[in-house]
Coordinates of C-alpha atoms in Angstrom, one line a residue:
Chain A
M6 CA 0.0 0.0 0.0
K7 CA 1.4 3.4 -1.0
P8 CA -0.3 6.6 0.1
F9 CA 0.9 9.5 -2.0
Y10 CA 0.0 12.7 -3.8
F11 CA -0.1 12.9 -7.6
G12 CA -1.6 15.0 -10.4
T13 CA -0.5 18.6 -11.1
P14 CA 1.7 20.6 -8.7
E15 CA -1.1 23.2 -8.4
K16 CA -3.8 20.6 -7.6
P17 CA -2.3 17.6 -6.0
L18 CA -4.6 14.6 -5.5
F19 CA -4.4 12.2 -2.5
G20 CA -4.3 8.6 -3.6
V21 CA -3.6 5.1 -2.1
F22 CA -2.1 2.6 -4.5
H23 CA -2.6 -1.0 -3.7
P24 CA -0.1 -3.1 -5.7
S25 CA -1.2 -6.6 -6.4
P26 CA 0.4 -9.0 -4.0
Q27 CA 0.1 -11.8 -6.5
K28 CA 1.7 -12.3 -9.9
L29 CA -1.5 -13.1 -11.8
N30 CA -0.5 -11.0 -14.7
R31 CA -3.8 -9.2 -14.8
K32 CA -4.0 -7.0 -17.8
L33 CA -6.4 -4.6 -16.0
G34 CA -5.7 -2.1 -13.2
V35 CA -8.6 -0.6 -11.3
V36 CA -9.3 3.0 -10.4
I37 CA -12.0 3.5 -7.8
C38 CA -14.1 6.7 -8.2
N39 CA -15.7 7.9 -5.0
P40 CA -19.1 9.6 -4.5
I41 CA -18.8 13.2 -3.2
G42 CA -19.7 15.0 0.1
Q43 CA -21.4 13.1 2.8
E44 CA -21.9 10.0 0.5
H45 CA -18.1 9.9 0.1
I46 CA -17.5 9.7 3.9
R47 CA -20.2 7.1 4.4
A48 CA -19.0 4.9 1.6
H49 CA -15.3 5.2 2.4
R50 CA -15.0 2.0 4.5
A51 CA -16.9 -0.1 1.9
L52 CA -14.8 1.2 -1.0
R53 CA -11.5 0.6 1.0
L54 CA -12.6 -3.0 1.6
L55 CA -13.6 -3.4 -2.0
A56 CA -10.1 -2.3 -3.0
A57 CA -8.7 -4.9 -0.6
R58 CA -10.8 -7.6 -2.2
L59 CA -9.8 -6.6 -5.7
N60 CA -6.2 -6.5 -4.6
Q61 CA -6.5 -10.0 -3.1
A62 CA -7.9 -11.1 -6.5
G63 CA -4.7 -9.9 -8.1
F64 CA -5.7 -6.5 -9.4
H65 CA -3.6 -3.3 -8.9
V66 CA -5.9 -0.7 -7.5
L67 CA -5.8 3.0 -7.0
R68 CA -8.2 4.8 -4.7
F69 CA -8.0 8.6 -4.8
D70 CA -9.8 11.8 -3.8
Y71 CA -11.0 14.4 -6.2
Y72 CA -9.8 18.0 -6.0
G73 CA -11.4 19.8 -3.1
C74 CA -12.5 16.4 -1.6
G75 CA -11.1 14.1 1.1
D76 CA -7.4 14.5 1.6
S77 CA -6.7 16.1 -1.7
A78 CA -5.7 19.7 -2.1
G79 CA -8.4 22.4 -2.6
E80 CA -11.2 23.6 -0.4
S81 CA -14.6 22.0 -0.5
E82 CA -16.0 25.0 -2.3
E83 CA -13.7 24.5 -5.2
G84 CA -14.8 21.3 -6.8
T85 CA -16.5 21.2 -10.2
L86 CA -17.7 18.3 -12.3
E87 CA -15.3 19.1 -15.1
Q88 CA -12.4 19.3 -12.6
W89 CA -13.4 15.9 -11.2
R90 CA -13.6 14.3 -14.6
Q91 CA -10.1 15.5 -15.3
D92 CA -9.0 14.1 -11.9
V93 CA -10.3 10.7 -13.0
E94 CA -8.1 10.9 -16.1
H95 CA -5.1 11.9 -14.0
A96 CA -5.8 8.8 -11.8
V97 CA -5.9 6.6 -14.9
V98 CA -2.5 7.8 -16.0
E99 CA -1.1 7.5 -12.5
L100 CA -2.3 3.9 -12.1
K101 CA -0.9 2.9 -15.5
K102 CA 2.5 4.3 -14.5
N103 CA 2.5 2.6 -11.0
A104 CA 1.0 -0.7 -12.0
R105 CA 2.5 -1.0 -15.5
V106 CA -0.8 -2.0 -17.0
S107 CA -2.1 -0.8 -20.4
Q108 CA -5.8 -1.2 -19.7
V109 CA -7.9 0.3 -16.8
A110 CA -11.3 -0.5 -15.3
L111 CA -13.1 2.4 -13.7
L112 CA -15.3 1.4 -10.8
G113 CA -17.5 4.2 -9.6
L114 CA -20.2 4.6 -7.0
R115 CA -23.0 7.2 -7.2
L116 CA -21.5 10.4 -8.7
G117 CA -18.2 8.5 -9.0
A118 CA -20.0 6.2 -11.5
S119 CA -21.2 9.1 -13.5
L120 CA -17.7 10.6 -13.6
S121 CA -16.3 7.2 -14.6
W122 CA -18.6 7.3 -17.7
L123 CA -17.7 10.9 -18.5
A124 CA -13.9 10.2 -18.2
G125 CA -14.0 6.8 -19.7
S126 CA -15.7 8.1 -22.8
Q127 CA -12.6 10.2 -23.5
R128 CA -10.1 7.4 -23.3
E129 CA -9.2 4.3 -25.2
D130 CA -7.3 2.8 -22.3
V131 CA -10.5 2.5 -20.2
T132 CA -11.8 -0.8 -21.4
C133 CA -14.1 -1.6 -18.5
L134 CA -16.7 0.4 -16.6
M135 CA -18.3 -0.7 -13.4
L136 CA -21.2 1.6 -12.6
W137 CA -22.6 1.1 -9.1
E138 CA -25.8 3.0 -8.5
P139 CA -24.8 5.9 -10.8
V140 CA -26.3 9.3 -10.5
I141 CA -28.3 9.5 -13.7
S142 CA -29.8 13.0 -13.4
G143 CA -27.7 15.6 -11.7
A144 CA -30.7 17.9 -11.3
H145 CA -32.6 15.2 -9.5
Y146 CA -29.5 14.4 -7.4
V147 CA -29.2 18.0 -6.2
Q148 CA -32.9 18.1 -5.4
R149 CA -32.6 15.0 -3.3
L150 CA -29.6 16.3 -1.5
L151 CA -31.3 19.6 -0.7
A152 CA -34.4 17.8 0.6
H153 CA -32.3 15.5 2.8
H154 CA -30.5 18.6 4.1
E155 CA -33.8 20.3 4.9
Q156 CA -35.2 17.1 6.6
W157 CA -31.9 16.9 8.6
G158 CA -32.5 20.4 9.8
I159 CA -36.1 19.6 10.9
D160 CA -34.9 16.5 12.8
A161 CA -32.1 18.4 14.5
G162 CA -34.2 21.4 15.2
L163 CA -31.8 23.7 13.3
Q164 CA -32.4 26.4 10.8
T165 CA -30.9 25.2 7.5
K166 CA -31.7 28.3 5.3
S167 CA -28.5 30.2 4.7
T168 CA -28.5 33.8 5.5
N169 CA -26.1 34.8 2.7
G170 CA -27.7 32.8 -0.2
D171 CA -25.0 30.2 -0.4
L172 CA -26.3 26.7 -0.5
E173 CA -25.0 23.8 1.6
V174 CA -25.9 20.2 1.9
L175 CA -25.3 17.9 4.8
G176 CA -22.0 19.5 5.9
F177 CA -20.6 20.5 2.5
P178 CA -20.9 23.7 0.5
L179 CA -22.9 23.6 -2.8
P180 CA -21.6 26.6 -4.7
S181 CA -23.5 27.8 -7.7
T182 CA -20.8 26.6 -10.1
L183 CA -21.1 23.0 -8.9
R184 CA -24.8 23.2 -8.7
Q185 CA -25.1 24.4 -12.3
S186 CA -22.7 21.8 -13.6
L187 CA -24.5 19.0 -11.7
A188 CA -27.8 20.3 -13.1
R189 CA -26.4 19.7 -16.6
L190 CA -25.4 16.1 -15.8
N191 CA -27.7 13.7 -17.6
L192 CA -26.4 10.2 -18.4
F193 CA -29.0 9.8 -21.2
A194 CA -27.2 12.7 -23.0
A195 CA -23.7 11.7 -22.0
P196 CA -21.0 10.9 -24.6
A197 CA -21.0 7.5 -26.2
L198 CA -19.3 4.7 -24.1
R199 CA -16.0 3.5 -25.4
A200 CA -15.4 0.7 -22.8
K201 CA -15.9 -2.8 -24.3
R202 CA -17.3 -4.2 -21.1
V203 CA -19.7 -2.5 -18.8
I204 CA -21.6 -3.6 -15.7
L205 CA -24.5 -1.6 -14.2
L206 CA -25.1 -2.7 -10.6
V207 CA -28.0 -1.3 -8.7
N208 CA -29.3 -1.9 -5.2
E209 CA -32.9 -1.3 -6.1
E210 CA -34.5 -1.7 -9.5
K211 CA -36.2 1.6 -10.5
P212 CA -37.7 2.7 -13.8
E213 CA -34.8 5.0 -14.6
T214 CA -32.2 2.3 -14.0
L215 CA -34.0 0.0 -16.3
E216 CA -34.2 2.8 -18.9
L217 CA -30.5 3.4 -18.4
R218 CA -29.8 -0.3 -19.0
A219 CA -31.7 -0.2 -22.3
H220 CA -29.9 3.1 -23.2
L221 CA -26.5 1.5 -22.6
A222 CA -27.2 -1.2 -25.3
Q223 CA -26.9 1.3 -28.1
F224 CA -23.2 1.8 -27.7
G225 CA -22.0 -1.7 -28.9
S226 CA -20.4 -2.5 -25.5
A227 CA -21.1 -5.8 -23.8
I228 CA -23.5 -4.8 -21.0
D229 CA -24.1 -6.8 -17.8
Y230 CA -26.7 -5.9 -15.3
Q231 CA -27.1 -6.9 -11.7
Q232 CA -29.6 -5.9 -9.0
I233 CA -28.5 -6.8 -5.5
N234 CA -30.5 -5.6 -2.6
G235 CA -27.5 -4.8 -0.3
L236 CA -26.7 -2.1 2.2
R237 CA -26.9 1.4 0.6
V238 CA -23.4 2.4 1.9
W239 CA -23.7 6.0 0.7
A240 CA -26.8 6.6 2.8
K241 CA -26.9 7.4 6.5
Q242 CA -26.5 4.3 8.7
A243 CA -27.3 4.3 12.4
G244 CA -26.4 2.2 15.4
A245 CA -25.0 -1.3 14.7
D246 CA -25.3 -0.7 10.9
K247 CA -22.4 1.8 11.1
G248 CA -19.4 0.5 9.4
M249 CA -21.2 -2.5 7.9
V250 CA -20.4 -3.3 4.3
P251 CA -22.5 -5.0 1.6
V252 CA -20.3 -8.1 1.1
Q253 CA -22.6 -9.6 -1.6
I254 CA -22.2 -6.5 -3.8
L255 CA -18.5 -6.2 -3.3
Q256 CA -18.0 -9.9 -4.1
A257 CA -20.2 -9.5 -7.2
L258 CA -18.1 -6.7 -8.5
V259 CA -14.8 -8.6 -7.9
A260 CA -16.2 -11.7 -9.5
W261 CA -17.4 -9.9 -12.6
L262 CA -14.0 -8.3 -13.1
S263 CA -12.0 -11.5 -12.3
Q264 CA -13.9 -13.5 -14.9
L265 CA -13.2 -10.8 -17.5
D266 CA -9.5 -10.7 -16.9
S267 CA -8.5 -14.3 -16.2
Chain B
M26 CA 1.1 25.1 3.5
K27 CA 2.4 21.8 2.2
E28 CA 0.7 18.4 2.5
K29 CA 2.6 15.1 2.5
A30 CA 1.2 11.6 2.6
L31 CA 2.7 9.2 5.2
L32 CA 2.9 5.5 5.8
F33 CA 4.2 5.0 9.3
G34 CA 4.2 3.0 12.5
K35 CA 6.0 -0.1 13.5
T36 CA 4.1 -2.2 11.0
R37 CA 4.1 0.6 8.4
S38 CA 0.4 0.2 8.0
L39 CA -0.8 3.6 9.3
V40 CA -1.7 6.2 6.8
G41 CA -1.5 9.9 7.6
V42 CA -1.3 13.4 6.1
L43 CA 1.3 15.8 7.4
T44 CA 0.5 19.5 6.9
D45 CA 3.5 21.7 7.2
P46 CA 3.5 25.5 7.5
E47 CA 5.1 27.5 4.7
H48 CA 8.0 28.5 7.0
A49 CA 9.3 25.5 8.9
D50 CA 11.6 27.6 11.3
S51 CA 8.6 28.9 13.3
A52 CA 7.0 25.4 13.6
A53 CA 10.0 23.8 15.3
K54 CA 9.4 25.9 18.4
A55 CA 5.7 25.3 18.6
P56 CA 3.9 22.1 19.7
G57 CA 2.8 19.9 16.8
V58 CA -0.9 19.2 16.5
I59 CA -2.2 15.6 16.0
I60 CA -5.9 15.1 15.0
L61 CA -7.4 11.7 16.0
N62 CA -10.2 9.8 14.3
S63 CA -13.8 10.5 15.4
G64 CA -15.4 7.1 15.7
L65 CA -15.3 5.2 12.4
L66 CA -14.9 8.3 10.3
P67 CA -11.8 8.5 8.1
K68 CA -9.0 11.0 9.0
I69 CA -10.7 13.8 7.1
G70 CA -13.1 14.0 10.0
P71 CA -16.8 14.8 10.0
N72 CA -17.6 17.0 7.0
R73 CA -13.9 17.2 6.2
L74 CA -13.4 19.3 9.3
H75 CA -10.0 17.8 10.2
V76 CA -8.6 18.9 6.8
R77 CA -9.8 22.5 7.4
I78 CA -8.4 22.5 10.9
A79 CA -5.0 21.2 9.9
R80 CA -4.7 23.7 7.0
R81 CA -5.7 26.6 9.3
L82 CA -3.2 25.6 11.9
A83 CA -0.4 25.2 9.3
A84 CA -1.3 28.7 8.1
A85 CA -0.8 29.9 11.7
G86 CA 2.6 28.3 11.8
F87 CA 1.9 24.8 13.3
V88 CA 2.8 21.4 12.0
A89 CA -0.5 19.4 11.9
M90 CA -1.0 15.8 11.3
R91 CA -4.1 13.7 10.9
F92 CA -4.0 9.9 10.6
D93 CA -6.1 6.9 10.6
F94 CA -6.0 4.3 13.5
S95 CA -5.5 0.8 12.3
G96 CA -8.6 -0.7 10.7
I97 CA -10.1 2.8 10.2
G98 CA -10.1 5.0 7.1
D99 CA -7.0 4.2 4.9
S100 CA -5.0 2.3 7.6
L101 CA -4.8 -1.5 7.5
P102 CA -6.0 -3.6 10.4
R103 CA -3.4 -4.8 13.0
K104 CA -2.4 -8.4 12.9
D105 CA -1.1 -8.6 16.4
G106 CA -4.4 -8.9 18.3
M107 CA -3.8 -5.7 20.3
T108 CA -7.1 -4.2 21.5
F109 CA -8.3 -0.9 20.0
A110 CA -8.2 0.6 23.5
R111 CA -4.4 -0.1 23.6
S112 CA -3.5 0.4 19.9
A113 CA -5.1 3.9 19.8
I114 CA -2.6 4.9 22.5
V115 CA 0.4 3.2 20.9
E116 CA -0.4 4.5 17.4
T117 CA -0.8 8.1 18.6
Q118 CA 2.6 7.7 20.3
E119 CA 4.0 6.4 17.0
A120 CA 2.6 9.6 15.3
M121 CA 4.4 11.7 18.0
D122 CA 7.6 9.8 17.4
L123 CA 7.3 10.4 13.7
L124 CA 6.9 14.2 14.2
A125 CA 9.7 14.2 16.7
N126 CA 12.1 12.5 14.3
A127 CA 11.0 14.2 11.1
R128 CA 10.3 17.7 12.4
G129 CA 12.2 17.9 15.7
L130 CA 9.0 18.5 17.7
E131 CA 9.1 17.9 21.5
H132 CA 5.6 18.7 22.5
F133 CA 2.2 18.0 21.1
I134 CA -1.4 19.1 21.2
L135 CA -4.0 16.3 20.5
M136 CA -7.5 17.0 19.4
G137 CA -10.5 14.9 18.6
I138 CA -14.2 14.9 18.4
C139 CA -16.3 12.5 20.5
S140 CA -14.2 9.2 20.7
G141 CA -11.2 11.2 19.3
A142 CA -11.5 13.4 22.4
D143 CA -11.7 10.3 24.7
N144 CA -8.6 8.9 23.1
S145 CA -6.8 12.2 23.4
V146 CA -7.3 12.1 27.2
R147 CA -6.1 8.6 27.5
V148 CA -2.9 9.3 25.4
A149 CA -2.3 12.5 27.3
Y150 CA -2.4 10.7 30.6
E151 CA 0.2 8.2 29.5
D152 CA 2.6 10.4 27.6
A153 CA 4.0 13.6 29.1
R154 CA 4.9 14.9 25.6
V155 CA 1.3 15.9 25.3
A156 CA 1.2 19.6 26.2
G157 CA -2.5 20.1 25.5
A158 CA -5.7 18.5 24.3
A159 CA -8.7 19.9 22.6
L160 CA -11.6 17.7 23.6
I161 CA -14.7 18.3 21.6
D162 CA -17.9 16.7 22.9
S163 CA -15.9 14.3 25.1
Y164 CA -16.9 12.0 28.0
A165 CA -20.3 12.5 29.5
F166 CA -22.0 10.5 32.2
P167 CA -25.7 10.1 31.3
T168 CA -28.2 11.6 33.7
P169 CA -32.0 11.2 33.8
Q170 CA -32.2 14.4 31.8
Y171 CA -30.3 12.8 28.9
F172 CA -33.4 12.0 26.8
W173 CA -35.0 15.3 27.6
Y174 CA -32.0 17.0 26.3
S175 CA -31.5 14.8 23.3
Y176 CA -35.1 15.3 22.1
R177 CA -36.0 18.7 23.5
K178 CA -35.3 20.5 20.3
R179 CA -37.7 18.2 18.5
L180 CA -40.2 18.4 21.3
L181 CA -40.2 22.2 21.1
N182 CA -40.3 22.3 17.3
V183 CA -43.8 22.6 15.6
R184 CA -42.5 21.0 12.4
S185 CA -41.3 18.0 14.3
W186 CA -44.7 17.5 15.7
G187 CA -46.1 17.9 12.2
N188 CA -43.7 15.3 10.9
L189 CA -44.7 12.9 13.7
L190 CA -48.4 13.3 13.0
A191 CA -47.7 13.0 9.2
G192 CA -45.8 9.8 9.9
K193 CA -42.5 11.3 8.6
S194 CA -40.6 11.4 11.8
D195 CA -37.6 9.1 12.2
L196 CA -38.8 8.5 15.8
L197 CA -41.6 6.4 14.4
A198 CA -39.3 4.6 12.1
K199 CA -37.0 3.7 15.0
I200 CA -40.0 2.4 17.0
R201 CA -41.1 0.4 14.0
K202 CA -37.7 -1.1 13.8
G203 CA -37.9 -2.2 17.4
R204 CA -35.3 0.2 18.6
A205 CA -37.3 1.3 21.6
T206 CA -35.3 -1.0 23.8
Q207 CA -32.0 0.3 22.5
M208 CA -33.1 3.9 23.2
R209 CA -33.9 3.1 26.8
Q210 CA -30.4 1.9 27.3
R211 CA -27.8 4.3 28.7
P212 CA -25.5 5.5 26.0
A213 CA -22.4 4.2 27.8
E214 CA -24.0 0.7 27.8
Q215 CA -24.8 1.0 24.2
N216 CA -21.2 1.9 23.3
E217 CA -19.8 -0.9 25.3
R218 CA -22.2 -3.4 23.8
L219 CA -21.3 -2.3 20.2
N220 CA -17.7 -1.9 20.9
P221 CA -16.4 -4.3 23.6
D222 CA -13.0 -2.7 23.5
W223 CA -14.4 0.6 24.6
H224 CA -14.5 1.2 28.4
M225 CA -16.4 4.2 29.8
P226 CA -14.3 5.4 32.7
T227 CA -16.0 5.7 36.0
Q228 CA -16.4 9.3 37.3
A229 CA -13.6 8.6 39.9
E230 CA -11.3 7.3 37.1
L231 CA -11.9 10.3 35.0
A232 CA -11.5 12.7 37.9
K233 CA -8.1 11.2 38.7
T234 CA -7.0 11.5 35.0
L235 CA -8.1 15.2 34.7
H236 CA -6.5 16.1 38.0
A237 CA -3.2 14.5 37.0
L238 CA -3.3 16.3 33.6
L239 CA -4.0 19.7 35.0
E240 CA -1.5 19.4 37.8
R241 CA 1.1 18.4 35.2
G242 CA 0.3 21.6 33.4
T243 CA -1.4 20.1 30.4
D244 CA -3.7 22.6 28.8
L245 CA -7.2 21.2 28.2
L246 CA -9.9 22.7 26.1
F247 CA -13.4 21.3 26.7
L248 CA -15.6 22.3 23.8
Y249 CA -19.2 21.3 23.7
S250 CA -21.7 21.5 20.9
G251 CA -25.3 22.0 21.9
G252 CA -26.1 18.8 20.0
S253 CA -24.3 16.6 22.6
P254 CA -25.7 15.5 25.9
A255 CA -22.2 16.1 27.1
Y256 CA -22.9 19.8 27.2
F257 CA -26.0 19.4 29.3
N258 CA -24.1 17.3 31.7
Y259 CA -21.0 19.3 31.9
L260 CA -22.0 21.4 35.0
T261 CA -22.9 18.3 37.0
N262 CA -20.2 16.1 35.5
L263 CA -17.1 18.0 34.6
K264 CA -17.2 20.8 37.2
G265 CA -18.0 18.2 39.8
L266 CA -15.1 16.1 38.7
L267 CA -12.6 18.9 38.7
G268 CA -13.4 20.4 42.1
T269 CA -11.0 23.2 43.0
L270 CA -9.1 22.7 39.7
Q271 CA -12.0 24.1 37.7
D272 CA -10.3 27.5 38.1
S273 CA -7.0 26.2 36.7
P274 CA -5.3 28.5 34.2
H275 CA -4.8 25.3 32.1
L276 CA -8.5 24.7 31.7
R277 CA -10.7 26.3 29.1
L278 CA -14.4 25.7 28.5
E279 CA -16.0 26.8 25.2
F280 CA -19.5 26.2 23.9
L281 CA -21.0 26.2 20.4
L282 CA -24.5 25.7 21.6
D283 CA -26.3 26.2 18.3
S284 CA -24.3 23.4 16.7
D285 CA -25.2 19.8 16.3
H286 CA -22.7 17.1 17.4
G287 CA -21.4 16.6 13.8
F288 CA -20.9 20.4 13.1
T289 CA -23.0 20.0 10.0
L290 CA -23.7 23.6 9.2
L291 CA -20.9 25.6 7.5
H292 CA -21.1 28.5 9.9
H293 CA -20.8 26.2 12.9
Q294 CA -17.7 24.6 11.2
K295 CA -16.2 28.0 10.8
M296 CA -16.8 28.8 14.5
L297 CA -15.2 25.5 15.5
V298 CA -12.1 26.0 13.4
D299 CA -11.8 29.6 14.7
T300 CA -12.1 28.5 18.3
I301 CA -9.6 25.6 18.0
T302 CA -7.0 27.8 16.1
A303 CA -7.3 30.6 18.7
W304 CA -6.9 28.1 21.6
V305 CA -3.9 26.3 20.0
K306 CA -2.2 29.7 19.5
S307 CA -2.9 30.7 23.1
V308 CA -1.4 27.4 24.4
A309 CA 1.7 27.9 22.2
R310 CA 2.1 31.5 23.4
S311 CA 1.7 30.6 27.1
R312 CA 4.4 28.0 26.7
Q313 CA 6.8 30.4 24.9
P314 CA 5.8 33.9 26.2
N315 CA 8.9 35.5 24.8
E316 CA 8.9 34.0 21.4
N317 CA 6.9 35.6 18.6
V318 CA 6.8 32.4 16.6
L319 CA 3.3 32.4 15.3
S320 CA 1.7 34.1 12.4
T321 CA -1.5 36.0 12.6
A322 CA -3.4 33.6 10.2

């Protein structure tokens, strides 16, 4: 395991590289793309354990934080969707350099899955996409975050309306630049996929996920779809559920990638 | 301000981030600040607060370090079977050793929220290099008023009653999930049940620890949010525990009563960062009254 900073000197990104302990000669390396904000903190443990399982299966793995997120440089107000898409590309380059692989699988959760799609569509070396509960509509996502924030305020008995007009959601700022870029995010209008193999994994089957599954078919990639009703690691957990991980989902993702690159 | 990723500890399995001030010469004379995990949250802290605090302190001339205890955040689990209660102390000492070797620091200020505060107290008691500890929503002994305090904001909020009547309240959801039994348990018992490593000190044990620290000249900041029952209990708990030492020049009490326990709202986060930074600077000044080592950031 190697924690380090990479990317540009102006905007260094924090990453943890997990070199494969086995010589399985996997052709693929894996970059894990986090959700953002509170979803990132909540899912951190599950994604770290997912990295460990992928690692044990022989894959080189890079986990990293986007600019303005986690341990990376930048303040929480400074993140934008375009910046984060570029960060994913930096991570792909960094993984290839560290792991000496030529092909990369992007594994993203929530907004990380959407960013994986956007970044992967720009690159030939991203040959696999693993989309776990992607954010399909950025506008809807923002609406949900704001609603959760308001409900949190009601439950906590605290006034959540900002006095200076700046928005915030569950502990993190939501500046207008980010809000506007998120509002434009729509996976149905996203660039064509270039990855040859794609898995869409959802916790719960909803009309929009089935629609997305049908939409994915047009790009000529081999599409797999799984619905596993496991713990929603990005959502608030209470009591004994804190720190739990959805083992079945993690194992499904590892198994899918392992059979592709065997 | 410069940030560096670290892999350290006897087993080289602990991951941390060192935040250095722009000018290293001033930092060598000031205590280093080490920020401990809050519960299971990774080293960035609740709402990335630990990152903000570390950067603000570095801008003020301090070396700051945050790291993950083994098995939490980015750090790997230990393989030697050591309990968390012990490893939290050992690993914090390893962080101090690292800063002593790498930056020549001799004294340290620990800080933590909730369980991070509890661990700060335990390390400070065992290691005289700890010159101060910022304890945010630390130990509290539950009193009968605990539930009144925990739920009073909701009880006094018209919208909460509306939610309850409309079936939207999480209280109903908890009852539906059969958590009523859990709610009736005392918080300390809940913690010990969920985390067998964790031991709530008795009031006598805590009194002995705090007395020893204050008599040793360790500066202690007790900072309470209004969202923690610890605040409600501080008068009956903390002041009772301290006795005559409650007037110690090494003791500071601060309150952010509007805030919840997680410092969710941004203006509460700013108040917390401001308060911590001002206190750390005051501790450094009191230890080096003739040295103008700190910037005004």
